[in-house]
Structure formats: C-alpha cells, structure tokens
Amino acid sequence: MQAAGHHRQHHLSLCLALLLALLAPLVRAQYEHLGYPPGYPDPEQEVYSAPQIPADTPRIQLRLAGDKRKHNEGRVEVFYSGEWGTVCDDDFSIHNAQVVCRELGYLEAVSWSPSSKYGKGEGRVWFDNVHCSGKESTLALCPSNGIGVSDCKHTEDVGVVCSDKRIPGFKFINTLPNHVENLNIQVEDVRIRAILSSYRKRIPVTEGYVEVKDGGKWKQICNAAWSQQNSRVICGMFGFPGERKYNARVYKMFARRRKPSYWDYSVNCTGNEAHLSSCHLGQAAVALGGVGSAGGKTNGTCGGGLPVVVSCVPGRAFSPTPISGFRKAFRQEQPLVRLRGGAIVGEGRVEVLKNGEWGTICDDHWSLLASSVVCRELGFGTAKESLSGGRLGQGMGPVHMNEVQCSGFEKSITECLFDKENLGCSHEEDAAVRCNVPEMGFQDRLRLRGGRNPFEGRVEVLVERNGSLVWGTVCSDGWGTMEAMVTCRQLGLGFASNAFQETWYWPGDVSADMVMMSGVRCSGTEMTLSHCLHHGAHLTCPKGGGRNAAGVSCSETAPDLVLNPQVVEQTTYMEDRPMFMLQCAYEENCLASDSSQSPANSYRRLLRFSSQIHNNGQSDFRPKAGRHSWVWHECHRHYHSMEVFTHYDLFSLNGTKVAEGHKASFCLEDSECDEGIDKRYECANFGEQGITVGCWDTYRHDIDCQWVDITDIKPGDYIFQVVINPNYEVSESDYTNNIMKCRCRYDGNRVWMYNCHNGKKPVKGRALDMSLRCHKIF
C-alpha cells in the first residue's frame, strides 16, 4: 500500500510539472511588456529570411525616387521587362504601401501620397488599380489590372513614406532572371572558397575556387573559356578592386586528389558587370569529351579542364595579415575622390577635388557603371547601389561634374567624360554610392543585448582570454558618441543615435557581465571597436561591467550640420558696447575672462557676425538633453537645450589662441527652410527645439553672445574659426564639415573676414591646424 501511495504521489508530481511547463510560456508572455529581470534569458531576435515567391510570379524590382525626399520616401518605381516605370494612385491604399516598404527592406509603411507628390516619373505605368491585403511578399502578387495595363498619366504617380527602421538582417537580393539563350538561370549565391591552407587563415578570403550554389549544393565552374574579365567581375562582387595571377600548378594537384562537381553553365562577362548574375550565362561550352550538350543542361563535367580559381587584390585598407589583424583606422586611398555622409565604410556622397576645392557630382545620368569606377578607385569592389537625389545627404561648395559617362575601365572618375558646360545642378541632386566591401567578419565579434529592438542594447565584445573566446562588456568610462558610432558601423546598423554609460535597463547576457575591454577611445574612422585605442589585457574600470557597462542605440540616418561661410564673410563688423549693456552676456560667460574687472561704464570691443547653420543630413538635429533638463535663462527669456553648441575662436597665424567666444548654451529652432519644407521647431512657449532636415538656424549678428570679445587684441592678421557641436554631444553623419575657418585682418579701427571655408583644409598662410588638436577626443 505504501509503495502504491508513493507511486501515485510521483505520478501527481509528474503531471504537475508537465502542467507548469505548458503554462510557463503563457505566464511569461503575460508579463513580457514589463521587461526581463537581470539574468533572465533574452527573447530570441527575429532572423530575417527572404520570402519564398512562387516560380510563376513576374520578377520585379522596386525603388524610391523623386524630388524633395528622404531616403525612406519617394515615388514608387518598378523595374520590369528591362524598363523602369511607375505605379498609379488609383485605388492605392496603406496596405499597398505596406507591401512596397517591406519589399524594400523597411519595417512598415507610414503613409502614401497621390498625384505625383515626388514629381512625375518616366516610362510605362506598370501597375494600376492595385489591391493588396498587406501580407503579400511582393507587389507583383497583389491583384491589379495586369502589368502594363493602365489608363493613368504620370501626374497620378504614387509615392510612399516608409519607417526609417530597416528589417533586421534584410539583404537586397537581385531576383531578376538572366534571360540569355532562352534560359532562366537563377544565381542563388556565389562564394570564393579558400583551398590552400595558407589562404584559409586569412581574412578576407582573396583566393580560391569560385563556387555557385545550385539547388542547395555548392558547385565549381569549369575554367574552359574563363577570362580575365570574368575574374574581374567576381573580385568586384567581393569588394576587391582588381584581380591577379596565381600558381595554377598547386591547384592542378589539388583537383586531381578531389573530384570537383561542376555547375552546368558557362560565364561570359565584359568585365563591367556589378554581379555574376548580370553576365552572359549560357550552356556550358565544354562537357565530357569537349562537346556541349544541345538539349539544355550538360552532364556537369569539364573534360580536360579544372575548376575556376580567382586571386583578388584587396584595397589597402583590407590587406590581410594572418597574425596581427587590422589595427589602423580606415583611410582613403585616393586624394582626388572621397565619400562623405555614409554610415559604413564604402558608402557615401561622392565628392571630387578640383582646383583645390572639394565639390559634388550631379546625378544626371548617374549609373552603376560610373559608381563602380568610384568604388574601385577608392579600393573597394564594384558598386552594389548607385544613389541619386542627395540620398546620403547634401554637400557644400560647387558641383564639379554632370552627366558623367564612363566605360567602366577608367582608373578614376575624373577620367570619365562629363558635361563641362551644363552644371546647373543643386545639391538636392548630389550623387552617392554604396560599394561592395570585403567580408571581414567584424560583426561576429560584437553584439547588442537586452535592447527593445536589434538597433539598441548593451555592447558585448568577443575577446580571447586564456586561449578561449569569451563574451564580455565594455567599460563605460569615457564612452561617448565616437565610440558608439564605431560600434554601430561595425554591426552594420548605421549611425549612433545615443551613447549610454549606464545600461541597468538592458540586463544583457548574465554570463557576459565581466568587463573585457576598457579605456576605449575612438577617432570615429575605425572599422571596428578593437581598432580604437584601449587598455588591452590590463583592464581598468572602477564601476565594473553589468549595469554600468557601455550601451548604444543606432539609427540608419543622422543629421549633418554645416555653417554657411559666405554669411559670416558678409556680416562681419566691429562694435564697441558699454559694459552695463552686457550683463546677460557676462552671466553666460560670453566675454573675455578679464571682463570681470571692467567697470560698468567701460566698453568692450566685439567682433560680431551672423551664423547660418544648415542641416544637410537625413534626419533632424535634436538636442541630446530632454525637455526636463533644459535650463531657463531669465535674461534672454528662453530655454537653452545644449550646454555648448558652438565655439568661436581667434588664433594667431602660428596657431596660438588669442581670443574666444562661445555659445555657453543654445536655443535651437528653424529660422528658414528650403522650398516645400515646413518649419517644425521653435523656441517660443517652451516649444520643441531642433533643426529640421533642409532648414537652417540663423543667429543674427545683433544677438547676445554672437561675437568674439577682442578688447585686448592687438592689430594684425588672425585665423577666425567656428566649431559646431564641438563635444560631439549629438551624432552626425559627417563631422569634418563642422569646422569653418576664415582669414581675419584687424587694423585697430576696422575688421575684415575673407577666404572663409568649411572643413579641415589649411587656411592660406602659416596657419597651423591647432584647432583640431584642441577638439580631438584624445
């Protein structure tokens, strides 16, 4: 009886345990909105997988285009049957917009606009009377009149606005079939597989077999009729600017030992294609015995031939070193061309140097071919995207080139043909590129944990300790915007929107609480956090890791503030102002330090000027501090949202600072905007503060603190300098244009400002770049 009782009790315990196991997920889901306590396992992040599209679905590609737009909005354009066209606004709905946005890689649609809000498109109107449910994986699956069946004009072209958050892990895949020789060949995936042991250890992989995934299996390509142009395309796909010869004898020996499995198609490239799938793909020219199969696929052999091998030349920034890794920050290889405003290495607005001045390229006829010339010139591979319409921010200065036409084999974009006369372009038409860069594996050594989405969280690094790889946290001492920018770049998540020195609200992985990296100081150009200065194995972190570890939140877009140098030149003058009229300015530290000794009836001599600060980026510039911490200034009767926003300094020609004046704090608002853009921010009545994209904040010369106190300065020649956002409190897409310099002449009675320009270019004369030393992080 006693044994039976024990048996029933055991059976009851098992049932109870089973019931609790079934209820646990329901209970957990009920409290998910409250967040997870420390040590609780994180929810699994959704991993993106490409949608499965039925084989008989028409293959299309989408893009957003048009005027006056940000990267995540625009006219919907469809590529079908070799031609770009548009979509009609008849019966269009937010459900249609949802399908468009998700097909383009955005999380969701925000709104849509009828009647060609983003300008009239060209070509055919491919879709009309579209009715999507919102769940379709491509616009081609939505019911419509049929592709190309429409009674619409381009005045009815529809536009959409997508959320600025990307689908985590989204990858653009070219789904357009290669219609050559009546064959519909789909290239699933391509890789360079290192064969020799000396190349297997190297990152990136630069030499090995070219393999194509076909039906889920990796296959080699027969080298019969393989050309140097083919190798050039393969290397370009993987981020390398060129190809080179290799030791064929070693690969012959390897092929004899292991029988290859060949792909059924031949490849014939011109050398200018951006991807293998764009090359002429046909039936394999060589089969068993050297005769091609006339009836379709061959039998997958390569009589007398060998598998294709490519050996690529990496750009200088990516040259592989098997032991030491990469310790240098990324630097441009060519002084004539540069990329600006991009979130990651290999993307940005294209700028060229002409007559000593940097300028942009107009997007008229801007193509993937011209973009690839730029990418190869800078040490990358081919271009994966050619961007127009100022998509990666607007530049400053002249537009140097228009209607660029390249053969694809030029060494520099400056060698391509272009229209030297017709340069009537605005910076809204600035051309940009996204280049293929080598796969470095940097993303695998860093992760974010505990955040509400994949774009934020505690920073955790993978480091080697005692012969094994372990995850740990980063010490938050000195952690700031530059370090966060490098983190977001390494993860491919864009720009940093915030850097956090406490992460108690993001528990992260409990097994990774220990500090594994401390003393991190980045210049902002590094490709990975490990390239930044840091303590190495000798860690120092008083607060420790865990809740005090470093954290970030990332964003695909960022603002970009640029000062208008012409306005400074045109508005400079000198004023003698009595001390009793400078009480507010004195309280805000806008006068020289010795002004405290000045009697009320004395005068201060002020170098005055107006500043007009544009936001040329892709998102609004907002103060770092929230409204709760803004400071009310009784004298000036408004709230200041940033402690320091600009520095105004005067230097002697040998670089010694002789006078300074800075905005101790700033009220940010939209003074004026480009045509078609509405003001969003104003300081009055405790309003929201910031600078909208396409707007500018003007501080007139007659406003308090808009000056440098030059009372004690002797007559002579000087360097005048303005630095915006000097402490990097707010992230921007480009910090190099936050500095403006002028030559300044003062004769004791009058003052002149001339040769004003943005950027780090030295001022003519003996000026030393001392300012950059003052404002660097370390």
XYZ file of N, CA and C in Angstrom, residues 174-324:
453
model
N 19.035 40.294 -55.885
C 18.632 40.505 -57.269
C 17.837 39.289 -57.740
N 16.508 39.461 -57.837
C 15.648 38.323 -58.218
C 15.337 38.316 -59.708
N 15.900 39.284 -60.452
C 15.608 39.330 -61.885
C 16.332 38.191 -62.596
N 15.598 37.383 -63.381
C 16.245 36.263 -64.068
C 17.176 36.738 -65.179
N 18.171 35.907 -65.515
C 19.119 36.220 -66.568
C 18.606 35.593 -67.865
N 17.921 36.362 -68.687
C 17.318 35.826 -69.909
C 18.337 35.824 -71.042
N 19.134 34.797 -71.107
C 20.117 34.650 -72.167
C 19.939 33.253 -72.763
N 19.974 33.172 -74.080
C 19.800 31.883 -74.777
C 18.521 31.179 -74.326
N 17.473 31.980 -74.018
C 16.176 31.421 -73.599
C 16.273 30.564 -72.350
N 17.309 30.782 -71.557
C 17.439 30.042 -70.302
C 17.113 30.969 -69.137
N 16.375 30.472 -68.157
C 16.063 31.254 -66.961
C 16.965 30.752 -65.838
N 18.169 31.334 -65.745
C 19.170 30.846 -64.794
C 19.144 31.721 -63.547
N 18.871 31.144 -62.409
C 18.884 31.870 -61.142
C 20.197 31.597 -60.404
N 20.917 32.662 -60.096
C 22.140 32.518 -59.307
C 21.768 32.672 -57.838
N 21.703 31.557 -57.106
C 21.295 31.603 -55.694
C 22.327 32.331 -54.848
N 23.583 31.929 -54.973
C 24.646 32.505 -54.147
C 25.985 32.168 -54.784
N 26.970 33.007 -54.520
C 28.314 32.806 -55.059
C 29.301 32.988 -53.912
N 30.413 32.268 -53.963
C 31.434 32.460 -52.932
C 32.824 32.177 -53.505
N 33.839 32.725 -52.851
C 35.225 32.329 -53.113
C 35.623 31.434 -51.950
N 35.921 30.154 -52.232
C 36.278 29.213 -51.160
C 37.779 28.989 -51.168
N 38.426 29.371 -50.069
C 39.874 29.196 -49.953
C 40.218 27.710 -49.929
N 41.144 27.299 -50.774
C 41.533 25.894 -50.885
C 42.878 25.643 -50.199
N 43.855 26.494 -50.477
C 45.186 26.313 -49.902
C 45.181 26.711 -48.431
N 45.889 25.977 -47.615
C 45.873 26.205 -46.165
C 46.355 27.609 -45.813
N 47.305 28.146 -46.610
C 47.833 29.476 -46.310
C 46.771 30.563 -46.502
N 45.760 30.308 -47.325
C 44.701 31.302 -47.568
C 43.492 31.101 -46.658
N 43.356 29.891 -46.113
C 42.197 29.623 -45.243
C 42.235 30.448 -43.969
N 43.450 30.779 -43.497
C 43.588 31.521 -42.242
C 43.411 33.024 -42.440
N 43.418 33.468 -43.697
C 43.409 34.905 -43.951
C 41.994 35.484 -43.977
N 41.912 36.710 -43.490
C 40.670 37.481 -43.605
C 41.036 38.814 -44.237
N 40.416 39.195 -45.342
C 39.348 38.483 -46.061
C 39.910 37.369 -46.955
N 39.020 36.516 -47.447
C 39.402 35.464 -48.385
C 39.622 36.124 -49.747
N 40.846 36.022 -50.270
C 41.167 36.694 -51.537
C 41.440 35.722 -52.678
N 41.628 34.435 -52.379
C 41.970 33.478 -53.438
C 41.315 32.130 -53.167
N 40.840 31.488 -54.237
C 40.247 30.162 -54.097
C 39.313 29.840 -55.250
N 38.587 28.729 -55.101
C 37.611 28.315 -56.108
C 36.434 29.304 -56.137
N 35.925 29.560 -57.340
C 34.649 30.276 -57.471
C 33.552 29.222 -57.456
N 32.648 29.323 -56.488
C 31.595 28.311 -56.367
C 30.217 28.965 -56.402
N 29.296 28.281 -57.070
C 27.921 28.767 -57.223
C 26.990 27.780 -56.552
N 26.033 28.304 -55.799
C 25.051 27.443 -55.155
C 23.927 27.147 -56.143
N 23.707 25.890 -56.408
C 22.701 25.464 -57.387
C 21.896 24.327 -56.778
N 20.605 24.594 -56.549
C 19.771 23.564 -55.936
C 20.207 23.205 -54.537
N 20.760 24.177 -53.810
C 21.187 23.950 -52.431
C 22.574 23.346 -52.304
N 23.254 23.064 -53.429
C 24.593 22.458 -53.381
C 25.612 23.400 -54.014
N 26.812 23.447 -53.427
C 27.888 24.286 -53.970
C 28.596 23.553 -55.095
N 28.761 24.249 -56.237
C 29.408 23.638 -57.405
C 30.488 24.568 -57.953
N 31.534 23.954 -58.536
C 32.596 24.745 -59.145
C 32.228 25.082 -60.590
N 32.982 26.012 -61.191
C 32.759 26.396 -62.586
C 33.934 25.884 -63.414
N 33.633 25.322 -64.593
C 34.687 24.830 -65.482
C 35.485 26.008 -66.041
N 36.822 25.882 -66.034
C 37.653 27.023 -66.442
C 37.864 27.125 -67.945
N 37.207 26.251 -68.728
C 37.297 26.359 -70.183
C 36.684 27.698 -70.606
N 37.411 28.478 -71.369
C 36.962 29.787 -71.876
C 36.758 30.817 -70.761
N 37.262 30.540 -69.574
C 37.173 31.546 -68.489
C 38.152 32.681 -68.782
N 37.701 33.914 -68.612
C 38.530 35.058 -68.997
C 38.904 35.922 -67.801
N 39.855 36.819 -68.048
C 40.269 37.764 -67.018
C 39.125 38.695 -66.640
N 38.264 38.996 -67.638
C 37.102 39.854 -67.367
C 36.149 39.193 -66.378
N 35.993 37.879 -66.512
C 35.149 37.143 -65.565
C 35.701 37.267 -64.150
N 37.029 37.094 -64.010
C 37.664 37.186 -62.693
C 37.497 38.589 -62.118
N 37.582 39.599 -62.990
C 37.430 40.986 -62.536
C 36.043 41.200 -61.910
N 35.022 40.614 -62.530
C 33.658 40.747 -62.005
C 33.524 40.031 -60.664
N 34.063 38.829 -60.580
C 33.985 38.062 -59.332
C 34.683 38.827 -58.200
N 35.886 39.337 -58.461
C 36.613 40.084 -57.425
C 35.832 41.337 -57.018
N 35.257 42.038 -57.992
C 34.466 43.231 -57.695
C 33.275 42.939 -56.818
N 32.624 41.792 -57.047
C 31.473 41.388 -56.229
C 31.845 41.268 -54.758
N 33.078 40.798 -54.513
C 33.501 40.522 -53.136
C 34.308 41.667 -52.518
N 34.261 42.833 -53.174
C 34.827 44.028 -52.556
C 36.266 44.311 -52.918
N 36.796 43.655 -53.968
C 38.196 43.849 -54.341
C 38.283 44.619 -55.660
N 39.179 45.606 -55.751
C 39.247 46.431 -56.957
C 39.855 45.745 -58.176
N 40.638 44.692 -57.986
C 41.266 44.047 -59.139
C 41.626 42.599 -58.877
N 42.117 41.916 -59.963
C 42.493 40.503 -59.881
C 43.968 40.363 -60.239
N 44.565 39.188 -59.952
C 45.979 38.963 -60.268
C 46.178 37.484 -60.613
N 47.394 37.158 -61.055
C 47.704 35.776 -61.400
C 47.928 34.949 -60.137
N 47.819 33.632 -60.285
C 48.010 32.724 -59.149
C 48.814 31.517 -59.616
N 49.235 30.689 -58.695
C 50.039 29.499 -59.000
C 49.109 28.351 -59.405
N 48.939 28.150 -60.721
C 47.988 27.152 -61.231
C 48.435 25.729 -60.927
N 49.752 25.506 -60.814
C 50.271 24.136 -60.605
C 49.740 23.531 -59.306
N 49.676 24.329 -58.253
C 49.214 23.827 -56.958
C 47.754 23.394 -57.038
N 46.945 24.178 -57.766
C 45.512 23.853 -57.868
C 45.276 22.619 -58.738
N 46.147 22.376 -59.725
C 46.033 21.151 -60.532
C 46.213 19.926 -59.653
N 47.214 19.988 -58.778
C 47.460 18.867 -57.862
C 46.251 18.637 -56.962
N 45.662 19.715 -56.472
C 44.509 19.582 -55.574
C 43.305 18.978 -56.306
N 43.079 19.408 -57.571
C 41.926 18.926 -58.350
C 42.049 17.440 -58.651
N 43.268 16.953 -58.792
C 43.456 15.521 -59.051
C 43.071 14.694 -57.828
N 43.343 15.243 -56.637
C 43.062 14.485 -55.404
C 41.566 14.469 -55.066
N 40.872 15.517 -55.402
C 39.457 15.606 -55.033
C 38.635 15.966 -56.264
N 37.704 15.118 -56.644
C 36.931 15.321 -57.875
C 35.938 16.473 -57.713
N 36.033 17.489 -58.571
C 35.095 18.612 -58.459
C 33.689 18.252 -58.946
N 32.716 19.074 -58.529
C 31.339 18.946 -59.015
C 31.014 20.239 -59.746
N 30.809 20.150 -61.063
C 30.730 21.362 -61.884
C 29.308 21.888 -62.054
N 29.240 23.217 -62.142
C 27.980 23.914 -62.456
C 27.691 23.704 -63.933
N 26.407 23.729 -64.301
C 26.013 23.383 -65.662
C 26.064 24.535 -66.656
N 26.601 25.679 -66.262
C 26.540 26.828 -67.165
C 27.906 27.483 -67.344
N 28.063 28.132 -68.489
C 29.284 28.892 -68.756
C 29.042 30.364 -68.449
N 30.133 31.095 -68.285
C 30.054 32.509 -67.906
C 30.837 33.332 -68.920
N 30.235 34.423 -69.381
C 30.929 35.322 -70.304
C 30.622 36.764 -69.895
N 31.588 37.414 -69.226
C 31.396 38.780 -68.731
C 32.206 39.763 -69.570
N 31.746 40.999 -69.615
C 32.509 42.056 -70.290
C 33.562 42.644 -69.359
N 33.398 42.419 -68.048
C 34.314 42.963 -67.049
C 33.736 44.143 -66.302
N 32.597 44.654 -66.775
C 31.979 45.827 -66.142
C 30.756 45.495 -65.305
N 30.334 44.244 -65.307
C 29.138 43.885 -64.558
C 29.384 43.999 -63.056
N 28.329 44.372 -62.338
C 28.440 44.522 -60.889
C 28.277 43.183 -60.177
N 27.714 42.182 -60.874
C 27.435 40.891 -60.244
C 27.454 39.807 -61.308
N 27.785 38.588 -60.911
C 27.825 37.458 -61.840
C 26.494 37.266 -62.560
N 25.391 37.516 -61.864
C 24.067 37.287 -62.461
C 23.778 38.246 -63.617
N 24.581 39.332 -63.736
C 24.395 40.278 -64.840
C 25.212 39.890 -66.072
N 26.096 38.885 -65.929
C 26.908 38.433 -67.061
C 26.080 37.564 -68.006
N 26.633 37.312 -69.187
C 26.021 36.408 -70.163
C 26.215 34.978 -69.653
N 25.143 34.358 -69.215
C 25.210 32.983 -68.713
C 24.573 32.067 -69.744
N 25.284 31.034 -70.145
C 24.744 30.130 -71.160
C 25.044 28.696 -70.841
N 24.732 27.811 -71.826
C 25.011 26.394 -71.634
C 26.514 26.185 -71.612
N 26.950 25.247 -70.774
C 28.386 25.004 -70.626
C 29.001 24.671 -71.970
N 30.105 25.332 -72.288
C 30.752 25.144 -73.587
C 31.519 23.830 -73.654
N 31.919 23.310 -72.508
C 32.752 22.104 -72.515
C 32.100 21.025 -71.661
N 31.844 19.883 -72.243
C 31.307 18.747 -71.492
C 32.290 17.596 -71.644
N 31.866 16.402 -71.272
C 32.739 15.237 -71.364
C 33.178 15.048 -72.812
N 34.468 14.987 -73.056
C 34.968 14.843 -74.420
C 35.021 16.157 -75.161
N 34.635 17.275 -74.506
C 34.772 18.590 -75.125
C 33.604 18.984 -75.996
N 32.454 18.298 -75.934
C 31.305 18.631 -76.773
C 30.172 19.109 -75.893
N 29.553 20.224 -76.244
C 28.458 20.773 -75.461
C 27.189 19.986 -75.664
N 26.305 20.013 -74.720
C 25.013 19.329 -74.798
C 24.012 20.254 -75.463
N 23.367 19.790 -76.528
C 22.473 20.651 -77.314
C 21.099 20.784 -76.690
N 20.719 19.894 -75.832
C 19.338 19.885 -75.366
C 19.102 20.510 -74.022
N 19.912 21.439 -73.568
C 19.674 22.094 -72.276
C 20.870 21.941 -71.379
N 20.668 21.379 -70.176
C 21.766 21.245 -69.219
C 22.765 20.183 -69.681
N 24.007 20.398 -69.306
C 25.043 19.414 -69.604
C 25.093 18.403 -68.468
N 26.019 17.464 -68.579
C 26.130 16.456 -67.521
C 27.096 16.860 -66.424
N 27.402 18.162 -66.332
C 28.156 18.667 -65.196
C 29.601 18.236 -65.144
N 30.252 18.021 -66.305
C 31.661 17.655 -66.306
C 32.459 18.704 -67.049
N 33.793 18.553 -67.002
C 34.682 19.557 -67.596
C 35.869 18.817 -68.181
N 35.675 18.272 -69.391
C 36.703 17.428 -69.995
C 38.027 18.148 -70.152
N 39.055 17.642 -69.481
C 40.386 18.214 -69.600
C 40.568 19.536 -68.892
N 39.501 20.060 -68.279
C 39.604 21.359 -67.621
C 39.731 21.233 -66.116
N 39.732 22.395 -65.454
C 39.867 22.458 -63.999
C 38.859 23.449 -63.433
N 38.619 23.419 -62.125
C 37.727 24.418 -61.525
C 38.340 25.818 -61.628
N 37.475 26.807 -61.810
C 37.924 28.199 -61.888
C 38.486 28.643 -60.541
N 39.651 29.283 -60.601
C 40.266 29.883 -59.423
C 40.429 31.375 -59.692
N 40.115 32.213 -58.693
C 40.411 33.647 -58.815
C 41.318 34.052 -57.652
N 42.179 35.025 -57.944
C 43.017 35.625 -56.910
C 42.826 37.127 -57.009
N 42.337 37.741 -55.947
C 41.948 39.151 -55.964
C 42.946 40.013 -55.192
N 43.051 41.279 -55.618
C 43.912 42.241 -54.945
C 43.046 43.116 -54.048
N 43.212 43.039 -52.732
C 42.385 43.868 -51.854
C 42.868 45.305 -51.825
N 41.967 46.233 -51.531
C 42.356 47.614 -51.304
C 43.243 47.704 -50.071
N 43.993 48.787 -49.961
C 44.991 48.907 -48.894
C 44.382 48.767 -47.497
N 43.168 49.255 -47.328
C 42.539 49.195 -46.003
C 42.175 47.778 -45.590
N 42.148 46.847 -46.561
C 41.687 45.483 -46.268
C 42.765 44.430 -46.506
N 44.025 44.853 -46.669
C 45.092 43.884 -46.927
C 45.191 42.900 -45.777
N 45.111 41.597 -46.074
C 45.061 40.604 -44.999
C 46.409 40.391 -44.333
N 46.384 40.292 -43.024
C 47.570 39.893 -42.256
C 47.106 38.812 -41.294
N 47.583 37.605 -41.432
C 47.034 36.477 -40.680
C 47.227 36.566 -39.172
N 48.229 37.318 -38.700
C 48.516 37.304 -37.261
C 47.966 38.532 -36.555
N 48.427 39.709 -36.957
C 48.144 40.913 -36.168
C 46.746 41.476 -36.382
